[in-house]
Amino acid sequence: MKNYINLQPNLYFLVLTSLFFSCSNSERIDVSQLNYEQATSIFINYFKAKPDTIYLSKFKDYFAAQDRDYLYCFKSFAKTWQEHFKFEKPIPGIHEVDWVLIDSIQHIYFVSEDSGNRHGSITFHLVSLDDVDVHYSITYMGVIGSIDQLYTPITNELKSKIKILEYLENKIANSNLIYRPSAEDLDINHPKNHIKKWDLENKEILYLVENCGEEESEIKFFYYAENIFDIWSDNEIGNISNEKFVIKSFFYASDWGYHHYNILGYDKKKNKYFVVWHVSYIDDPNDYLCEIKFVSTDSISIKDDLGTFVINLIDGKLNCIKAQNVNSDIIPQF
C-alpha cells in the first residue's frame, strides 16, 4: 500500500503531462496554414499588444505585422516564430507591402511615408530575407500632394543589381503615391490652373503692394468661360456684386500647409470669369483679415494684412491708398 501511494502522484503527473502535450501538439499552428487571425495571435503573444495590420507572406515561413510605429517581419524556425526584421525607425505610414522572389532570394517590399508641415518623402524598400542587412531603397521628396523628385540619383551599386532595380522601378511606376502631372496639369492656360497662371504673370504685385508706393501698378487678368467659382465653392467666405461684376472671396488650407486667399471675379458683360487677387499665407489664418468693397462701378478696394489698395476691374490698375480715403458708402463687405 505504501508503494502504491507513493507511485500514484507520479502516475497522475505522467498522464496529465501526456494529455497536455498531446493537446498542445494538436493545436499548434501549422506554418503552411497560417491565417490572419493566427498571425495576429502570434504578434499579440510576442508584444502583448495588437498589431494595426498583418501581411501574410507568399512564403510559408514568413509573415509581417505593423503596429503604430514599426514594421516587423517574423520567420518560423524549428516551429517557433522569431522576429526576423524590424524597420529601424518609427514610421508614420506603411504602404504596398509585398513579397517577391528575385534571383532565388526571398524579399519583403514596402513603402514608408514621412511628412512635415509642407514637404514630405516617400521611400520604396526591398529587403532580402536571407540577409536583412541587404536593404535597397529609393526615396522621392517634394511638396506634400505632389511628391515626384528623386532625393538622390540611383547609386551604381543599385544599378548593378539589374533585377532589383527593375522591380523597384516598376513598383514606383505603378504607385499612386507619386505625383504624375496630366496634360491638363502642365497646360498653364487651362482653367484649372487659373491661380498658377495669375501667380506666374503677376509675381511682382505682392512686392509692390507690401512696399506700397505712389506708382501705379497693373494686374494682368485672364478670362475663362468655365465657372471657376465652382472649383472653390466649399471655401467661399463672402461675395459682393453690382450691375457689372460679381466678386467672391475664398479662404482655404492646401494639403501642404499653406493657407490661401483668393478673390475671383465674374464680368457680366463679357460673361467670363477671372482671378482678381491671390495671396498665400503660412501663418495662423485666424490672424488674417480682409475687407473688400466697391468704391466705384468698376473698382474695388481691398484692405488686408498687406495694406489697403484699389483695383480697377476693367484695366487691372492697382493703386495703394490710405484707409481713410476709401469711399465710405455703405456697401456689403466680407
Coordinates of C-alpha atoms in Angstrom, one line a residue:
M1 CA 0.0 0.0 0.0
K2 CA 2.8 2.3 0.8
N3 CA 4.4 1.9 -2.6
Y4 CA 1.1 2.5 -4.3
I5 CA 0.5 5.7 -2.5
N6 CA 4.0 7.0 -3.5
L7 CA 3.7 6.0 -7.1
Q8 CA 0.2 7.3 -7.7
P9 CA 1.0 11.0 -7.9
N10 CA 3.8 10.3 -10.3
L11 CA 1.4 8.3 -12.5
Y12 CA -1.1 11.1 -12.5
F13 CA 1.6 13.6 -13.4
L14 CA 2.7 11.4 -16.4
V15 CA -0.9 11.0 -17.6
L16 CA -1.6 14.7 -17.3
T17 CA 1.6 15.7 -18.9
S18 CA 0.9 13.3 -21.8
L19 CA -2.5 14.8 -22.3
F20 CA -1.2 18.4 -22.2
F21 CA 1.4 17.8 -24.8
S22 CA -1.0 15.8 -26.9
C23 CA -3.4 18.7 -26.9
S24 CA -0.7 21.3 -27.4
N25 CA 0.7 19.4 -30.4
S26 CA -2.7 19.0 -32.0
E27 CA -3.5 22.7 -31.6
R28 CA 0.0 24.0 -32.6
I29 CA -0.2 26.4 -35.6
D30 CA 0.8 24.9 -38.8
V31 CA 3.2 27.2 -40.7
S32 CA 1.9 26.1 -44.0
Q33 CA -1.7 27.0 -43.0
L34 CA -1.1 30.3 -41.2
N35 CA -4.0 32.7 -41.4
Y36 CA -4.6 36.3 -40.4
E37 CA -6.1 35.5 -37.0
Q38 CA -3.3 33.1 -36.1
A39 CA -0.6 35.7 -37.2
T40 CA -2.4 38.3 -35.1
S41 CA -2.3 36.0 -32.1
I42 CA 1.4 35.3 -32.6
F43 CA 2.1 39.1 -32.6
I44 CA 0.0 39.7 -29.5
N45 CA 1.8 36.9 -27.7
Y46 CA 5.1 38.3 -28.7
F47 CA 4.4 42.0 -27.8
K48 CA 1.3 41.9 -25.6
A49 CA -0.3 44.4 -28.0
K50 CA -2.5 44.2 -31.0
P51 CA -1.0 44.9 -34.5
D52 CA -2.5 47.5 -36.8
T53 CA -2.1 45.3 -39.8
I54 CA -1.0 41.8 -40.7
Y55 CA 0.6 40.9 -44.0
L56 CA 0.6 37.2 -44.9
S57 CA 3.5 36.1 -47.0
K58 CA 3.7 34.1 -50.2
F59 CA 6.4 32.2 -48.4
K60 CA 5.2 29.7 -45.9
D61 CA 7.7 30.5 -43.2
Y62 CA 7.2 34.3 -43.0
F63 CA 4.6 36.9 -42.1
A64 CA 4.8 40.7 -41.4
A65 CA 3.0 42.9 -38.9
Q66 CA 2.7 46.6 -38.4
D67 CA 1.9 48.5 -35.2
R68 CA 1.8 52.2 -34.6
D69 CA 5.5 52.7 -35.0
Y70 CA 7.3 49.8 -36.7
L71 CA 7.1 47.1 -39.4
Y72 CA 8.1 43.7 -38.2
C73 CA 8.9 40.5 -40.2
F74 CA 8.7 37.1 -38.5
K75 CA 10.3 33.9 -39.5
S76 CA 9.5 30.4 -38.4
F77 CA 12.5 28.4 -37.1
A78 CA 12.1 24.9 -35.6
K79 CA 8.4 25.5 -35.3
T80 CA 8.9 28.7 -33.3
W81 CA 8.2 32.2 -34.6
Q82 CA 11.1 34.7 -34.3
E83 CA 11.4 38.4 -35.0
H84 CA 13.5 38.4 -38.2
F85 CA 13.5 42.0 -39.3
K86 CA 12.3 45.3 -37.9
F87 CA 12.3 48.6 -39.9
E88 CA 14.9 50.5 -37.9
K89 CA 13.0 53.7 -37.3
P90 CA 9.4 54.7 -36.3
I91 CA 7.2 55.1 -39.3
P92 CA 4.1 57.3 -39.8
G93 CA 2.8 55.2 -42.7
I94 CA 3.4 51.9 -44.4
H95 CA 2.0 51.1 -47.9
E96 CA 2.1 48.5 -50.6
V97 CA 3.7 45.6 -48.6
D98 CA 4.5 42.8 -50.9
W99 CA 6.7 39.6 -51.1
V100 CA 8.9 38.7 -54.1
L101 CA 11.4 36.1 -55.1
I102 CA 14.4 37.6 -57.0
D103 CA 17.4 35.5 -58.1
S104 CA 16.0 32.7 -55.8
I105 CA 16.2 35.0 -52.8
Q106 CA 13.0 35.9 -50.8
H107 CA 12.4 39.6 -50.2
I108 CA 9.9 41.8 -48.5
Y109 CA 8.9 45.0 -50.3
F110 CA 7.2 48.0 -48.6
V111 CA 6.8 51.8 -48.9
S112 CA 7.3 54.2 -46.0
E113 CA 6.0 57.7 -45.9
D114 CA 7.3 60.7 -43.9
S115 CA 6.0 64.3 -43.9
G116 CA 6.3 67.6 -42.2
N117 CA 4.1 70.7 -42.5
R118 CA 4.7 71.2 -46.2
H119 CA 7.2 68.8 -47.5
G120 CA 7.5 65.0 -47.3
S121 CA 9.2 61.9 -48.6
I122 CA 8.2 58.5 -49.9
T123 CA 10.7 55.7 -49.8
F124 CA 10.5 52.3 -51.6
H125 CA 12.2 49.5 -49.8
L126 CA 13.3 46.0 -50.8
V127 CA 14.9 43.8 -48.1
S128 CA 16.5 40.4 -48.5
L129 CA 15.0 37.9 -46.1
D130 CA 18.2 35.8 -46.4
D131 CA 20.2 38.7 -45.1
V132 CA 18.3 41.6 -43.8
D133 CA 21.3 43.9 -43.9
V134 CA 20.9 43.8 -47.7
H135 CA 18.4 46.6 -47.9
Y136 CA 17.8 48.6 -51.1
S137 CA 15.8 51.8 -51.2
I138 CA 14.8 54.7 -53.5
T139 CA 13.5 57.9 -52.0
Y140 CA 11.3 60.6 -53.6
M141 CA 10.8 64.0 -52.0
G142 CA 8.7 67.1 -52.7
V143 CA 5.7 69.2 -51.6
I144 CA 3.1 67.0 -49.9
G145 CA 0.5 66.1 -52.5
S146 CA 2.9 66.4 -55.5
I147 CA 6.0 64.4 -54.5
D148 CA 7.8 63.5 -57.7
Q149 CA 11.5 64.3 -57.3
L150 CA 14.3 61.7 -56.6
Y151 CA 16.1 62.6 -53.4
T152 CA 19.4 61.3 -54.7
P153 CA 20.5 59.7 -58.0
I154 CA 20.3 55.9 -58.3
T155 CA 23.6 54.5 -56.9
N156 CA 26.0 52.5 -59.1
E157 CA 25.6 49.6 -56.6
L158 CA 21.8 49.5 -57.2
K159 CA 22.3 49.9 -61.0
S160 CA 24.5 46.8 -60.9
K161 CA 21.5 44.9 -59.4
I162 CA 19.5 44.9 -62.6
K163 CA 16.6 42.7 -61.4
I164 CA 16.3 44.6 -58.1
L165 CA 16.3 48.0 -59.8
E166 CA 13.8 46.8 -62.4
Y167 CA 11.5 45.6 -59.6
L168 CA 11.7 48.8 -57.7
E169 CA 11.3 51.0 -60.8
N170 CA 8.2 49.0 -61.8
K171 CA 6.7 49.4 -58.3
I172 CA 7.4 53.1 -58.3
A173 CA 5.9 53.5 -61.9
N174 CA 2.6 51.9 -60.6
S175 CA 2.5 53.6 -57.2
N176 CA -0.3 56.2 -56.7
L177 CA 1.8 57.9 -54.1
I178 CA 4.0 59.5 -56.7
Y179 CA 2.6 62.6 -58.5
R180 CA 2.5 62.4 -62.3
P181 CA 1.1 65.6 -63.9
S182 CA -1.5 65.2 -66.6
A183 CA -1.6 67.1 -69.8
E184 CA -4.1 69.5 -68.2
D185 CA -1.8 69.9 -65.2
L186 CA 1.0 71.0 -67.4
D187 CA -1.1 73.4 -69.5
I188 CA -0.8 76.8 -67.7
N189 CA -3.7 78.2 -69.8
H190 CA -6.1 75.5 -68.7
P191 CA -8.9 76.9 -66.4
K192 CA -7.9 74.5 -63.6
N193 CA -4.6 76.3 -63.5
H194 CA -6.1 79.8 -63.1
I195 CA -4.3 80.5 -59.8
K196 CA -0.9 79.3 -61.2
K197 CA -1.4 81.5 -64.3
W198 CA -2.2 84.5 -62.2
D199 CA 0.8 83.9 -59.9
L200 CA 3.1 83.5 -62.9
E201 CA 2.1 86.6 -64.7
N202 CA 1.7 88.8 -61.6
K203 CA 4.7 87.7 -59.5
E204 CA 5.8 91.2 -58.7
I205 CA 2.5 92.5 -57.5
L206 CA 2.8 91.3 -53.9
Y207 CA 6.2 93.0 -53.5
L208 CA 4.7 96.3 -54.9
V209 CA 1.8 96.1 -52.5
E210 CA 3.9 95.3 -49.5
N211 CA 6.1 98.3 -50.3
C212 CA 3.1 100.5 -51.1
G213 CA 4.4 103.4 -53.1
E214 CA 2.9 106.2 -55.2
E215 CA 3.5 104.5 -58.5
E216 CA 0.6 102.8 -60.2
S217 CA 0.8 99.0 -60.8
E218 CA -1.1 96.8 -63.1
I219 CA -2.6 93.3 -62.6
K220 CA -2.9 91.1 -65.6
F221 CA -6.3 89.5 -65.9
F222 CA -7.0 86.2 -67.7
Y223 CA -10.6 85.3 -68.6
Y224 CA -12.3 81.9 -68.6
A225 CA -15.6 80.7 -69.9
E226 CA -15.6 78.0 -67.3
N227 CA -17.2 78.9 -63.9
I228 CA -14.1 78.9 -61.7
F229 CA -16.3 79.9 -58.7
D230 CA -17.5 76.3 -58.6
I231 CA -13.9 75.0 -58.1
W232 CA -13.7 76.8 -54.8
S233 CA -17.3 76.7 -53.7
D234 CA -16.6 74.8 -50.5
N235 CA -14.2 77.5 -49.4
E236 CA -16.3 80.6 -50.1
I237 CA -16.3 83.2 -47.3
G238 CA -18.2 86.0 -49.0
N239 CA -19.3 87.9 -52.1
I240 CA -20.3 91.3 -53.3
S241 CA -21.8 92.4 -56.6
N242 CA -23.1 95.3 -58.7
E243 CA -24.6 95.7 -62.1
K244 CA -21.3 94.9 -63.9
F245 CA -19.4 92.4 -61.6
V246 CA -19.7 89.6 -59.1
I247 CA -16.8 89.3 -56.7
K248 CA -16.3 86.3 -54.5
S249 CA -13.6 85.5 -52.0
F250 CA -12.3 82.1 -50.8
F251 CA -10.0 81.1 -48.0
Y252 CA -8.6 77.5 -47.6
A253 CA -5.7 75.4 -46.4
S254 CA -3.8 73.4 -49.0
D255 CA -2.7 69.8 -48.5
W256 CA 0.9 71.0 -48.0
G257 CA 0.3 73.5 -45.2
Y258 CA -0.2 76.9 -47.0
H259 CA -3.3 79.0 -46.3
H260 CA -4.6 80.7 -49.5
Y261 CA -6.8 83.7 -50.0
N262 CA -8.4 84.1 -53.5
I263 CA -10.5 86.8 -54.9
L264 CA -12.3 85.8 -58.1
G265 CA -14.5 87.9 -60.4
Y266 CA -17.2 87.4 -62.9
D267 CA -17.6 90.1 -65.7
K268 CA -21.3 90.1 -66.6
K269 CA -20.7 91.9 -69.9
K270 CA -18.0 89.5 -71.1
N271 CA -19.7 86.5 -69.5
K272 CA -16.3 85.4 -68.3
Y273 CA -14.5 84.6 -65.0
F274 CA -11.1 85.9 -63.9
V275 CA -8.7 86.0 -60.9
V276 CA -8.6 89.4 -59.2
W277 CA -6.2 88.6 -56.4
H278 CA -4.3 85.7 -54.7
V279 CA -2.1 85.5 -51.6
S280 CA -0.6 82.5 -49.8
Y281 CA 0.0 82.6 -46.1
I282 CA 1.8 80.1 -43.8
D283 CA 0.9 81.9 -40.6
D284 CA -2.2 81.2 -38.5
P285 CA -5.2 82.0 -40.7
N286 CA -7.1 83.4 -37.7
D287 CA -4.7 86.3 -37.8
Y288 CA -5.6 87.3 -41.4
L289 CA -8.3 89.8 -42.0
C290 CA -9.6 91.1 -45.3
E291 CA -12.3 93.7 -46.2
I292 CA -13.5 94.2 -49.7
K293 CA -16.0 96.7 -51.2
F294 CA -16.9 98.5 -54.3
V295 CA -15.5 102.1 -54.4
S296 CA -16.9 102.7 -57.9
T297 CA -18.8 100.8 -60.6
D298 CA -15.5 99.4 -61.9
S299 CA -13.2 99.3 -58.9
I300 CA -12.9 97.6 -55.5
S301 CA -10.8 98.4 -52.5
I302 CA -9.0 95.6 -50.6
K303 CA -7.9 96.1 -47.0
D304 CA -5.8 93.2 -45.7
D305 CA -2.6 92.5 -43.8
L306 CA -0.5 93.8 -46.7
G307 CA -2.2 97.2 -46.7
T308 CA -5.1 99.0 -48.4
F309 CA -5.3 99.3 -52.2
V310 CA -7.7 99.8 -55.1
I311 CA -8.0 97.6 -58.1
N312 CA -9.8 98.6 -61.3
L313 CA -11.7 95.6 -62.6
I314 CA -11.6 96.8 -66.2
D315 CA -7.9 97.6 -66.8
G316 CA -6.3 96.0 -63.7
K317 CA -4.8 99.2 -62.5
L318 CA -3.7 99.0 -58.8
N319 CA -3.1 101.9 -56.5
C320 CA -2.1 101.9 -52.9
I321 CA -4.3 104.2 -50.8
K322 CA -4.8 105.3 -47.2
A323 CA -7.7 103.6 -45.4
Q324 CA -9.4 106.9 -44.5
N325 CA -9.6 107.9 -48.2
V326 CA -11.6 104.9 -49.2
N327 CA -15.2 105.6 -50.3
S328 CA -17.2 105.2 -47.1
D329 CA -20.5 104.3 -48.7
I330 CA -22.3 101.5 -47.0
I331 CA -21.5 98.5 -49.2
P332 CA -21.6 94.8 -48.3
Q333 CA -18.2 93.6 -47.0
F334 CA -16.6 90.3 -46.2

